[in-house]
CSV table of C-alpha atoms and ligand atoms in Angstrom, one decimal:
chain,number,residue,atom,x,y,z
A,231,MET,CA,-26.2,-17.0,-5.1
A,232,SER,CA,-23.3,-18.3,-3.1
A,233,ASN,CA,-21.7,-16.3,-0.4
A,234,SER,CA,-18.4,-15.9,-2.3
A,235,VAL,CA,-16.5,-12.6,-2.2
A,236,ALA,CA,-16.9,-12.3,-5.9
A,237,ASN,CA,-20.7,-12.5,-5.6
A,238,PHE,CA,-20.7,-10.0,-2.8
A,239,LEU,CA,-18.8,-7.5,-4.9
A,240,LYS,CA,-21.0,-8.1,-7.9
A,241,SER,CA,-24.1,-7.4,-5.8
A,242,LEU,CA,-22.6,-4.1,-4.6
A,243,LYS,CA,-22.1,-3.1,-8.3
A,244,LYS,CA,-25.9,-3.5,-8.8
A,245,GLN,CA,-26.8,-1.1,-6.0
A,246,PRO,CA,-28.2,2.3,-7.1
A,247,LEU,CA,-26.0,4.3,-4.8
A,248,GLN,CA,-27.4,7.7,-5.8
A,249,LEU,CA,-30.6,7.0,-3.9
A,250,ARG,CA,-28.9,7.1,-0.6
A,251,ASN,CA,-28.3,9.9,2.0
A,252,GLN,CA,-25.1,8.3,3.1
A,253,ILE,CA,-22.8,5.5,2.2
A,254,ARG,CA,-19.9,3.7,3.9
A,255,ILE,CA,-16.7,2.9,2.2
A,256,SER,CA,-13.5,1.0,3.2
A,257,CYS,CA,-10.3,2.3,1.8
A,258,GLY,CA,-6.8,1.0,1.7
A,259,ASN,CA,-3.8,3.4,1.3
A,260,GLU,CA,-2.8,5.1,-1.9
A,261,SER,CA,0.0,2.7,-2.7
A,262,ALA,CA,-2.7,0.1,-3.3
A,263,ASP,CA,-0.4,-2.7,-2.5
A,264,LEU,CA,-1.7,-6.2,-1.9
A,265,ASP,CA,-2.1,-5.5,1.8
A,266,SER,CA,-4.2,-2.4,1.1
A,267,VAL,CA,-6.4,-4.0,-1.5
A,268,ALA,CA,-7.0,-7.2,0.6
A,269,SER,CA,-7.7,-5.0,3.6
A,270,ALA,CA,-10.4,-2.9,1.9
A,271,ILE,CA,-12.2,-5.9,0.4
A,272,SER,CA,-11.9,-8.2,3.4
A,273,TYR,CA,-13.1,-5.6,5.8
A,274,ALA,CA,-16.3,-4.9,3.8
A,275,TYR,CA,-16.9,-8.6,3.2
A,276,LEU,CA,-16.3,-9.6,6.8
A,277,GLU,CA,-18.7,-6.9,8.1
A,278,HIS,CA,-21.3,-8.0,5.6
A,279,ILE,CA,-21.2,-11.7,6.8
A,280,TRP,CA,-21.1,-10.5,10.5
A,281,ALA,CA,-24.1,-8.3,10.1
A,282,ASN,CA,-25.8,-10.6,7.6
A,283,SER,CA,-26.6,-7.3,5.8
A,284,ASN,CA,-28.4,-6.5,2.7
A,285,PRO,CA,-26.0,-5.4,-0.1
A,286,SER,CA,-27.8,-2.0,-0.1
A,287,GLU,CA,-26.4,-1.4,3.5
A,288,ALA,CA,-23.0,-3.0,3.0
A,289,ILE,CA,-19.7,-1.2,3.0
A,290,ILE,CA,-18.2,-0.5,-0.4
A,291,PRO,CA,-14.5,-1.3,-0.8
A,292,ILE,CA,-12.5,1.3,-2.7
A,293,ILE,CA,-9.2,0.6,-4.4
A,294,ASN,CA,-7.4,3.9,-4.0
A,295,ILE,CA,-5.7,4.1,-7.5
A,296,PRO,CA,-7.0,4.6,-11.0
A,297,GLN,CA,-8.3,1.3,-12.5
A,298,SER,CA,-5.7,1.5,-15.2
A,299,ASP,CA,-2.9,1.1,-12.6
A,300,LEU,CA,-4.1,-2.2,-11.2
A,301,ILE,CA,-2.6,-4.2,-14.1
A,302,LEU,CA,0.9,-3.2,-12.9
A,303,ARG,CA,0.4,-5.1,-9.7
A,304,LYS,CA,0.5,-8.7,-10.9
A,305,ASP,CA,0.5,-10.2,-7.3
A,306,ILE,CA,-2.8,-8.5,-6.7
A,307,ILE,CA,-4.3,-9.7,-10.0
A,308,LEU,CA,-3.2,-13.3,-9.1
A,309,SER,CA,-4.8,-13.0,-5.6
A,310,LEU,CA,-8.0,-11.7,-7.0
A,311,ASN,CA,-8.1,-14.4,-9.7
A,312,ARG,CA,-7.7,-17.0,-7.0
A,313,LEU,CA,-11.1,-15.8,-5.7
A,314,ASN,CA,-12.6,-15.4,-9.2
A,315,ILE,CA,-12.8,-11.6,-8.7
A,316,SER,CA,-12.5,-9.6,-11.9
A,317,VAL,CA,-11.4,-6.0,-12.3
A,318,GLU,CA,-15.0,-5.0,-13.3
A,319,ASP,CA,-16.2,-6.2,-9.9
A,320,LEU,CA,-14.2,-3.5,-8.1
A,321,PHE,CA,-14.6,0.2,-7.2
A,322,PHE,CA,-11.6,2.5,-7.9
A,323,ARG,CA,-10.6,6.0,-7.0
A,324,GLU,CA,-12.3,7.5,-10.0
A,325,ASP,CA,-15.6,5.8,-9.0
A,326,LEU,CA,-15.5,7.5,-5.6
A,327,ILE,CA,-14.6,10.9,-7.2
A,328,SER,CA,-17.4,10.8,-9.8
A,329,PHE,CA,-19.9,9.6,-7.3
A,330,LYS,CA,-19.2,12.4,-4.8
A,331,LYS,CA,-19.1,15.0,-7.6
A,332,THR,CA,-22.6,14.0,-8.9
A,333,ASN,CA,-24.1,13.3,-5.4
A,334,SER,CA,-22.5,16.0,-3.3
A,335,ASN,CA,-25.3,15.8,-0.7
A,336,CYS,CA,-24.6,12.1,0.0
A,337,ILE,CA,-22.4,11.7,3.2
A,338,VAL,CA,-19.4,9.5,2.6
A,339,ASN,CA,-18.3,7.7,5.8
A,340,ALA,CA,-15.0,6.0,5.5
A,341,ILE,CA,-13.2,3.2,7.3
A,342,LEU,CA,-9.5,3.7,6.7
A,343,LEU,CA,-7.4,0.5,6.5
A,344,ASP,CA,-3.7,0.2,6.2
A,345,HIS,CA,-3.4,3.9,6.8
A,346,ASN,CA,-4.8,6.3,9.3
A,347,GLU,CA,-4.8,9.7,7.6
A,348,ILE,CA,-6.8,10.4,4.4
A,349,PRO,CA,-4.4,11.2,1.6
A,350,LYS,CA,-4.7,14.8,0.2
A,351,HIS,CA,-6.2,13.8,-3.2
A,352,THR,CA,-9.0,11.8,-1.6
A,353,ALA,CA,-9.9,14.2,1.2
A,354,PRO,CA,-12.5,16.2,-0.7
A,355,TYR,CA,-14.5,13.1,-1.3
A,356,ILE,CA,-14.7,11.8,2.3
A,357,ASP,CA,-16.9,13.5,4.9
A,358,ASN,CA,-16.2,11.4,8.0
A,359,VAL,CA,-13.7,8.8,9.2
A,360,VAL,CA,-15.8,6.3,11.2
A,361,GLY,CA,-13.3,3.5,11.6
A,362,ILE,CA,-9.5,2.7,11.4
A,363,ILE,CA,-7.5,-0.5,11.5
A,364,ASP,CA,-3.9,0.1,10.6
A,365,HIS,CA,-0.2,-0.8,11.2
A,366,HIS,CA,1.5,2.6,10.4
A,367,ALA,CA,2.7,5.3,12.8
A,368,ASP,CA,-0.4,6.8,14.5
A,369,SER,CA,-1.2,10.3,13.2
A,370,LYS,CA,-3.5,10.8,16.2
A,371,LEU,CA,-6.4,11.9,14.1
A,372,TYR,CA,-10.2,10.9,14.1
A,373,LEU,CA,-10.1,9.9,17.7
A,374,ASN,CA,-13.8,9.0,17.8
A,375,ALA,CA,-13.5,6.4,15.0
A,376,ASN,CA,-14.8,3.0,16.1
A,377,PRO,CA,-13.0,0.7,15.8
A,378,ARG,CA,-9.7,2.6,16.1
A,379,ILE,CA,-7.0,-0.1,16.1
A,380,ILE,CA,-3.5,0.9,15.3
A,381,LYS,CA,-0.9,-1.7,16.1
A,382,VAL,CA,2.4,-3.0,14.8
A,383,THR,CA,1.8,-6.1,12.7
A,384,GLY,CA,3.4,-7.6,9.6
A,385,SER,CA,0.1,-7.4,7.6
A,386,CYS,CA,-2.8,-5.1,8.3
A,387,THR,CA,-5.1,-7.9,7.2
A,388,SER,CA,-4.1,-9.8,10.3
A,389,LEU,CA,-5.6,-7.1,12.5
A,390,ILE,CA,-8.8,-7.0,10.4
A,391,PHE,CA,-9.2,-10.8,10.3
A,392,LYS,CA,-8.7,-11.1,14.0
A,393,TYR,CA,-11.1,-8.3,14.7
A,394,TRP,CA,-14.0,-9.9,12.8
A,395,TYR,CA,-13.1,-13.4,13.7
A,396,GLU,CA,-13.7,-12.5,17.4
A,397,LYS,CA,-17.0,-10.8,16.6
A,398,ILE,CA,-18.5,-13.4,14.2
A,399,GLN,CA,-20.7,-16.1,15.6
A,400,PRO,CA,-19.1,-19.5,15.6
A,401,SER,CA,-21.9,-20.8,13.4
A,402,THR,CA,-21.0,-18.2,10.7
A,403,ARG,CA,-17.3,-18.9,10.9
A,404,PRO,CA,-17.2,-21.4,8.0
A,405,LEU,CA,-17.9,-18.5,5.7
A,406,LEU,CA,-14.5,-17.1,6.6
A,407,LYS,CA,-13.0,-19.7,4.3
A,408,ASN,CA,-14.2,-17.5,1.4
A,409,VAL,CA,-12.0,-14.5,2.2
A,410,ALA,CA,-9.1,-16.3,4.1
A,411,PRO,CA,-7.0,-16.8,0.9
A,412,LEU,CA,-7.1,-13.0,0.2
A,413,CYS,CA,-6.0,-12.1,3.7
A,414,LEU,CA,-3.4,-14.9,3.7
A,415,SER,CA,-1.9,-13.6,0.5
A,416,ALA,CA,-1.2,-10.2,2.1
A,417,ALA,CA,0.0,-11.9,5.3
A,418,VAL,CA,2.5,-14.2,3.6
A,419,GLN,CA,3.8,-11.4,1.4
A,420,ASP,CA,4.3,-9.0,4.3
A,421,THR,CA,5.9,-11.5,6.6
A,422,ALA,CA,7.9,-13.5,4.0
A,423,ASN,CA,5.7,-16.5,4.7
A,424,PHE,CA,5.6,-15.9,8.5
A,425,LYS,CA,9.4,-15.6,8.7
A,426,ARG,CA,10.0,-11.8,9.0
A,427,LYS,CA,8.2,-8.9,10.7
A,428,ILE,CA,5.8,-11.2,12.4
A,429,GLU,CA,3.9,-9.8,15.3
A,430,GLU,CA,1.2,-11.0,17.7
A,431,ALA,CA,-1.8,-10.6,15.4
A,432,ASP,CA,0.0,-12.4,12.5
A,433,LEU,CA,0.8,-15.3,14.8
A,434,GLU,CA,-2.8,-15.4,16.0
A,435,VAL,CA,-4.4,-15.6,12.6
A,436,ALA,CA,-1.9,-18.1,11.0
A,437,PRO,CA,-3.3,-21.2,12.6
A,438,ILE,CA,-6.9,-20.1,11.8
A,439,TYR,CA,-5.9,-19.8,8.1
A,440,ARG,CA,-4.4,-23.3,8.3
A,441,ASP,CA,-7.6,-24.7,9.8
A,442,LEU,CA,-9.8,-23.0,7.2
A,443,LEU,CA,-7.6,-24.0,4.3
A,444,PRO,CA,-6.2,-27.4,5.2
A,445,GLU,CA,-5.3,-28.4,1.6
A,446,LEU,CA,-3.3,-25.2,0.9
A,447,GLN,CA,0.5,-25.5,0.7
A,448,PHE,CA,1.7,-22.2,2.2
A,449,ASP,CA,5.2,-22.4,0.5
A,450,LEU,CA,3.9,-22.8,-3.0
A,451,PHE,CA,1.2,-20.2,-2.4
A,452,TYR,CA,3.9,-17.7,-1.2
A,453,ASN,CA,6.3,-18.5,-4.0
A,454,ASP,CA,3.8,-17.9,-6.8
A,455,LEU,CA,2.8,-14.6,-5.2
A,456,ASN,CA,6.4,-13.5,-4.9
A,457,GLU,CA,7.1,-14.3,-8.5
A,458,ALA,CA,4.1,-12.3,-9.6
A,459,LYS,CA,5.2,-9.4,-7.4
A,460,VAL,CA,8.8,-9.1,-8.8
A,461,ASP,CA,7.6,-9.6,-12.3
A,462,ILE,CA,8.3,-6.0,-13.5
A,463,LYS,CA,10.4,-6.9,-16.6
A,464,GLY,CA,9.2,-4.9,-19.6
A,465,LEU,CA,7.7,-2.0,-17.6
A,466,SER,CA,8.9,1.5,-18.2
A,467,THR,CA,10.7,3.5,-15.5
A,468,ILE,CA,7.5,5.6,-14.9
A,469,ASP,CA,5.3,2.5,-14.5
A,470,ILE,CA,7.8,1.0,-12.1
A,471,LEU,CA,7.8,4.2,-10.0
A,472,ARG,CA,4.0,4.5,-9.9
A,473,LYS,CA,3.5,0.8,-9.2
A,474,ASP,CA,4.0,1.2,-5.4
A,475,TYR,CA,4.1,5.0,-4.8
A,476,LYS,CA,3.2,7.3,-1.9
A,477,GLU,CA,3.3,11.0,-1.8
A,478,PHE,CA,3.6,13.1,1.4
A,479,ALA,CA,3.3,16.8,2.3
A,480,PHE,CA,5.8,17.3,5.1
A,481,PRO,CA,5.9,20.7,6.8
A,482,ASP,CA,9.4,22.3,7.2
A,483,GLY,CA,10.4,24.4,10.2
A,484,LYS,CA,8.7,27.4,8.7
A,485,GLY,CA,5.4,25.6,8.2
A,486,ASP,CA,5.7,25.3,4.4
A,487,ASP,CA,4.8,21.9,3.0
A,488,LEU,CA,7.5,20.0,1.0
A,489,ILE,CA,6.1,17.4,-1.3
A,490,VAL,CA,8.0,14.1,-1.1
A,491,GLY,CA,7.3,11.1,-3.3
A,492,ILE,CA,8.6,7.7,-2.2
A,493,ALA,CA,8.5,4.8,-4.7
A,494,SER,CA,9.1,1.3,-3.4
A,495,VAL,CA,10.7,-1.0,-6.0
A,496,VAL,CA,11.2,-4.7,-5.9
A,497,LYS,CA,14.6,-4.7,-7.8
A,498,ASN,CA,17.9,-3.2,-6.9
A,499,LEU,CA,19.4,-0.1,-8.6
A,500,ASP,CA,21.8,-1.9,-10.9
A,501,TRP,CA,18.8,-3.9,-12.2
A,502,LEU,CA,16.8,-0.7,-12.8
A,503,TYR,CA,19.6,1.0,-14.7
A,504,VAL,CA,19.8,-1.6,-17.4
A,505,ASN,CA,16.2,-3.0,-17.5
A,506,THR,CA,14.0,0.0,-17.6
A,507,ASN,CA,15.1,1.7,-20.8
A,508,GLU,CA,16.3,0.7,-24.2
A,509,SER,CA,19.7,2.2,-24.0
A,510,GLN,CA,20.3,0.3,-20.7
A,511,SER,CA,21.9,3.3,-19.2
A,512,LYS,CA,21.9,4.8,-15.7
A,513,GLU,CA,21.7,8.3,-17.4
A,514,LEU,CA,18.5,7.6,-19.1
A,515,PHE,CA,17.0,6.0,-16.0
A,516,ILE,CA,17.8,9.2,-14.0
A,517,LYS,CA,16.3,11.3,-16.8
A,518,ASP,CA,13.0,9.3,-16.6
A,519,CYS,CA,13.0,9.8,-12.8
A,520,GLN,CA,13.6,13.5,-13.3
A,521,GLN,CA,10.6,13.6,-15.6
A,522,TYR,CA,8.5,12.0,-12.8
A,523,LEU,CA,9.8,14.6,-10.3
A,524,ILE,CA,8.6,17.4,-12.6
A,525,ASP,CA,5.3,15.7,-13.5
A,526,LYS,CA,4.4,15.2,-9.9
A,527,LYS,CA,5.7,18.6,-8.8
A,528,LEU,CA,7.8,17.1,-6.0
A,529,THR,CA,10.4,18.8,-3.8
A,530,PHE,CA,12.3,15.5,-4.2
A,531,LEU,CA,11.6,11.9,-5.1
A,532,MET,CA,13.0,8.9,-3.3
A,533,ILE,CA,13.4,5.4,-4.7
A,534,MET,CA,13.6,2.6,-2.1
A,535,ALA,CA,15.0,-0.4,-4.0
A,536,ASN,CA,15.4,-3.9,-2.6
A,537,ASN,CA,16.2,-7.2,-4.1
A,538,ARG,CA,13.7,-9.3,-2.1
A,539,ASP,CA,16.3,-12.0,-1.8
A,540,PRO,CA,15.6,-13.7,1.5
A,541,LYS,CA,19.2,-15.0,1.8
A,542,LYS,CA,20.9,-11.7,1.2
A,543,PHE,CA,18.2,-9.1,1.6
A,544,GLU,CA,19.6,-5.6,0.7
A,545,ARG,CA,18.2,-2.2,0.4
A,546,GLN,CA,19.3,0.9,-1.6
A,547,ILE,CA,17.9,4.3,-1.6
A,548,ALA,CA,18.2,7.1,-4.2
A,549,PHE,CA,17.2,10.7,-4.1
A,550,ILE,CA,16.2,12.6,-7.2
A,551,PHE,CA,15.9,16.4,-7.1
A,552,ASP,CA,16.9,19.6,-8.8
A,553,LYS,CA,19.4,21.6,-6.8
A,554,LYS,CA,18.7,24.7,-8.7
A,555,MET,CA,15.1,24.5,-7.5
A,556,VAL,CA,15.5,23.3,-3.9
A,557,GLY,CA,19.0,24.3,-2.8
A,558,ASN,CA,20.5,22.2,0.0
A,559,ILE,CA,17.2,20.7,1.3
A,560,VAL,CA,18.1,17.1,0.2
A,561,ASP,CA,21.7,17.4,1.6
A,562,LYS,CA,20.2,18.4,4.9
A,563,VAL,CA,17.6,15.6,4.9
A,564,ILE,CA,20.3,13.0,4.1
A,565,ARG,CA,22.6,14.3,6.8
A,566,ASP,CA,19.8,13.9,9.3
A,567,VAL,CA,18.7,10.3,8.4
A,568,ALA,CA,22.1,8.9,7.4
A,569,GLU,CA,22.9,7.5,10.8
A,570,TYR,CA,19.5,5.9,11.4
A,571,LEU,CA,19.4,4.4,8.0
A,572,ASP,CA,23.1,3.6,8.0
A,573,LEU,CA,23.7,5.0,4.6
A,574,LYS,CA,26.8,4.2,2.6
A,575,PRO,CA,27.5,5.8,-0.9
A,576,PHE,CA,26.3,3.4,-3.6
A,577,ASP,CA,28.7,4.4,-6.3
A,578,ASP,CA,31.0,7.3,-7.3
A,579,SER,CA,29.4,8.5,-10.5
A,580,ASN,CA,26.5,10.4,-8.8
A,581,THR,CA,25.5,13.6,-10.3
A,582,LYS,CA,25.3,15.4,-7.0
A,583,ASP,CA,23.0,18.2,-8.2
A,584,SER,CA,20.2,15.9,-9.2
A,585,TYR,CA,20.8,12.3,-8.1
A,586,ILE,CA,22.4,10.7,-5.0
A,587,SER,CA,22.2,6.9,-4.2
A,588,PHE,CA,23.2,4.9,-1.1
A,589,HIS,CA,23.2,1.4,0.3
A,590,GLN,CA,20.8,1.4,3.2
A,591,LEU,CA,22.5,-0.9,5.6
A,592,ASN,CA,19.6,-0.6,8.2
A,593,VAL,CA,17.6,-3.1,6.1
A,594,LYS,CA,14.8,-3.3,8.7
A,595,ALA,CA,13.6,0.2,7.8
A,596,SER,CA,10.9,0.0,5.1
A,597,ARG,CA,8.9,3.0,3.9
A,598,LYS,CA,6.7,2.6,7.0
A,599,GLN,CA,9.7,3.7,9.1
A,600,VAL,CA,11.6,5.8,6.5
A,601,ALA,CA,8.7,8.2,5.8
A,602,PRO,CA,8.3,9.3,9.4
A,603,ALA,CA,12.1,9.8,9.6
A,604,ILE,CA,12.1,12.0,6.5
A,605,LYS,CA,9.1,13.9,8.0
A,606,GLN,CA,11.1,14.6,11.1
A,607,ALA,CA,14.2,15.6,9.2
A,608,ILE,CA,12.2,18.1,7.2
A,609,SER,CA,10.6,19.6,10.3
A,610,LYS,CA,14.1,20.7,11.4
A,611,ILE,CA,14.8,22.6,8.1
B,881,LIG,MN1,0.3,-2.6,5.0
């Protein structure tokens, strides 16, 4: 059997996990974007080739969404197809949950990638956090994890690839070619092909990828990926919201948790109003969002919309809530973050009791920065 990533994953699927006292898993964050999926898979694969381990001892990568949600992420499907990895080769959130439920004595040790705090819904199924590599704000948890690397980078995969590249023997390095396209996919997506948000680790790995993949045309590779990512035409509002979604429990000043959902969307609000529902109306779009708010039992929902146009990159932000239920909470949060995010009203026809939208002129702030700002604003309420 070759050493491909696909074969590695297939060999994991054949392991009888229930015979073990403990297992190790690698998890990306709950948005399961390309960076998270590539991080979980590449970390497990790279450790496997470094340790030359038997599949029975290898780390199992978990994609932290239900399997049925993967199909919405066409950029990820494309990246997996490029390595001949099929959906059946992967482990998903439901696999972890059913394993832990039927094998409650088995200790689950997790390596967290692309996040550094276990999301609430996964916490019951993880016993220990034994490693962290991430590029989000440090929650200062699991201080004994090893490695525990949390650094600003464009892509989390840059930190992971660099970490293992430095550990792996030079004689084994040719095998890195097998996983490099997956890490590179996340890197070009998160840095707009090494043009934005590039940090030290991204700059260090880029020439290594070029050496490993001399035939690859980075521009084409990036464009195909980008097209796949923005291909959301035909999806319903709900599918678009859940495609890249994170949920947070942020404590207010009294210590009560407010539940905030933040959906990141690859089109602007005007596009969403006319393309996500048959009547092509803003009203119906808002109604769908309100349904999501109710289904998810949120205090409020935020949509971070951007057009992904490198020439005129813009961001918009919308808040969906029910004033009858939550009073002035959203007004207070908006007042607190308005200056930092440089918010300007998006249009006049807002229904102020349930929907408010803005241009976010601070275009540098993505969810990675916005979520901690919202957390801070809520802590003052
Ligand atoms: Mn990331």
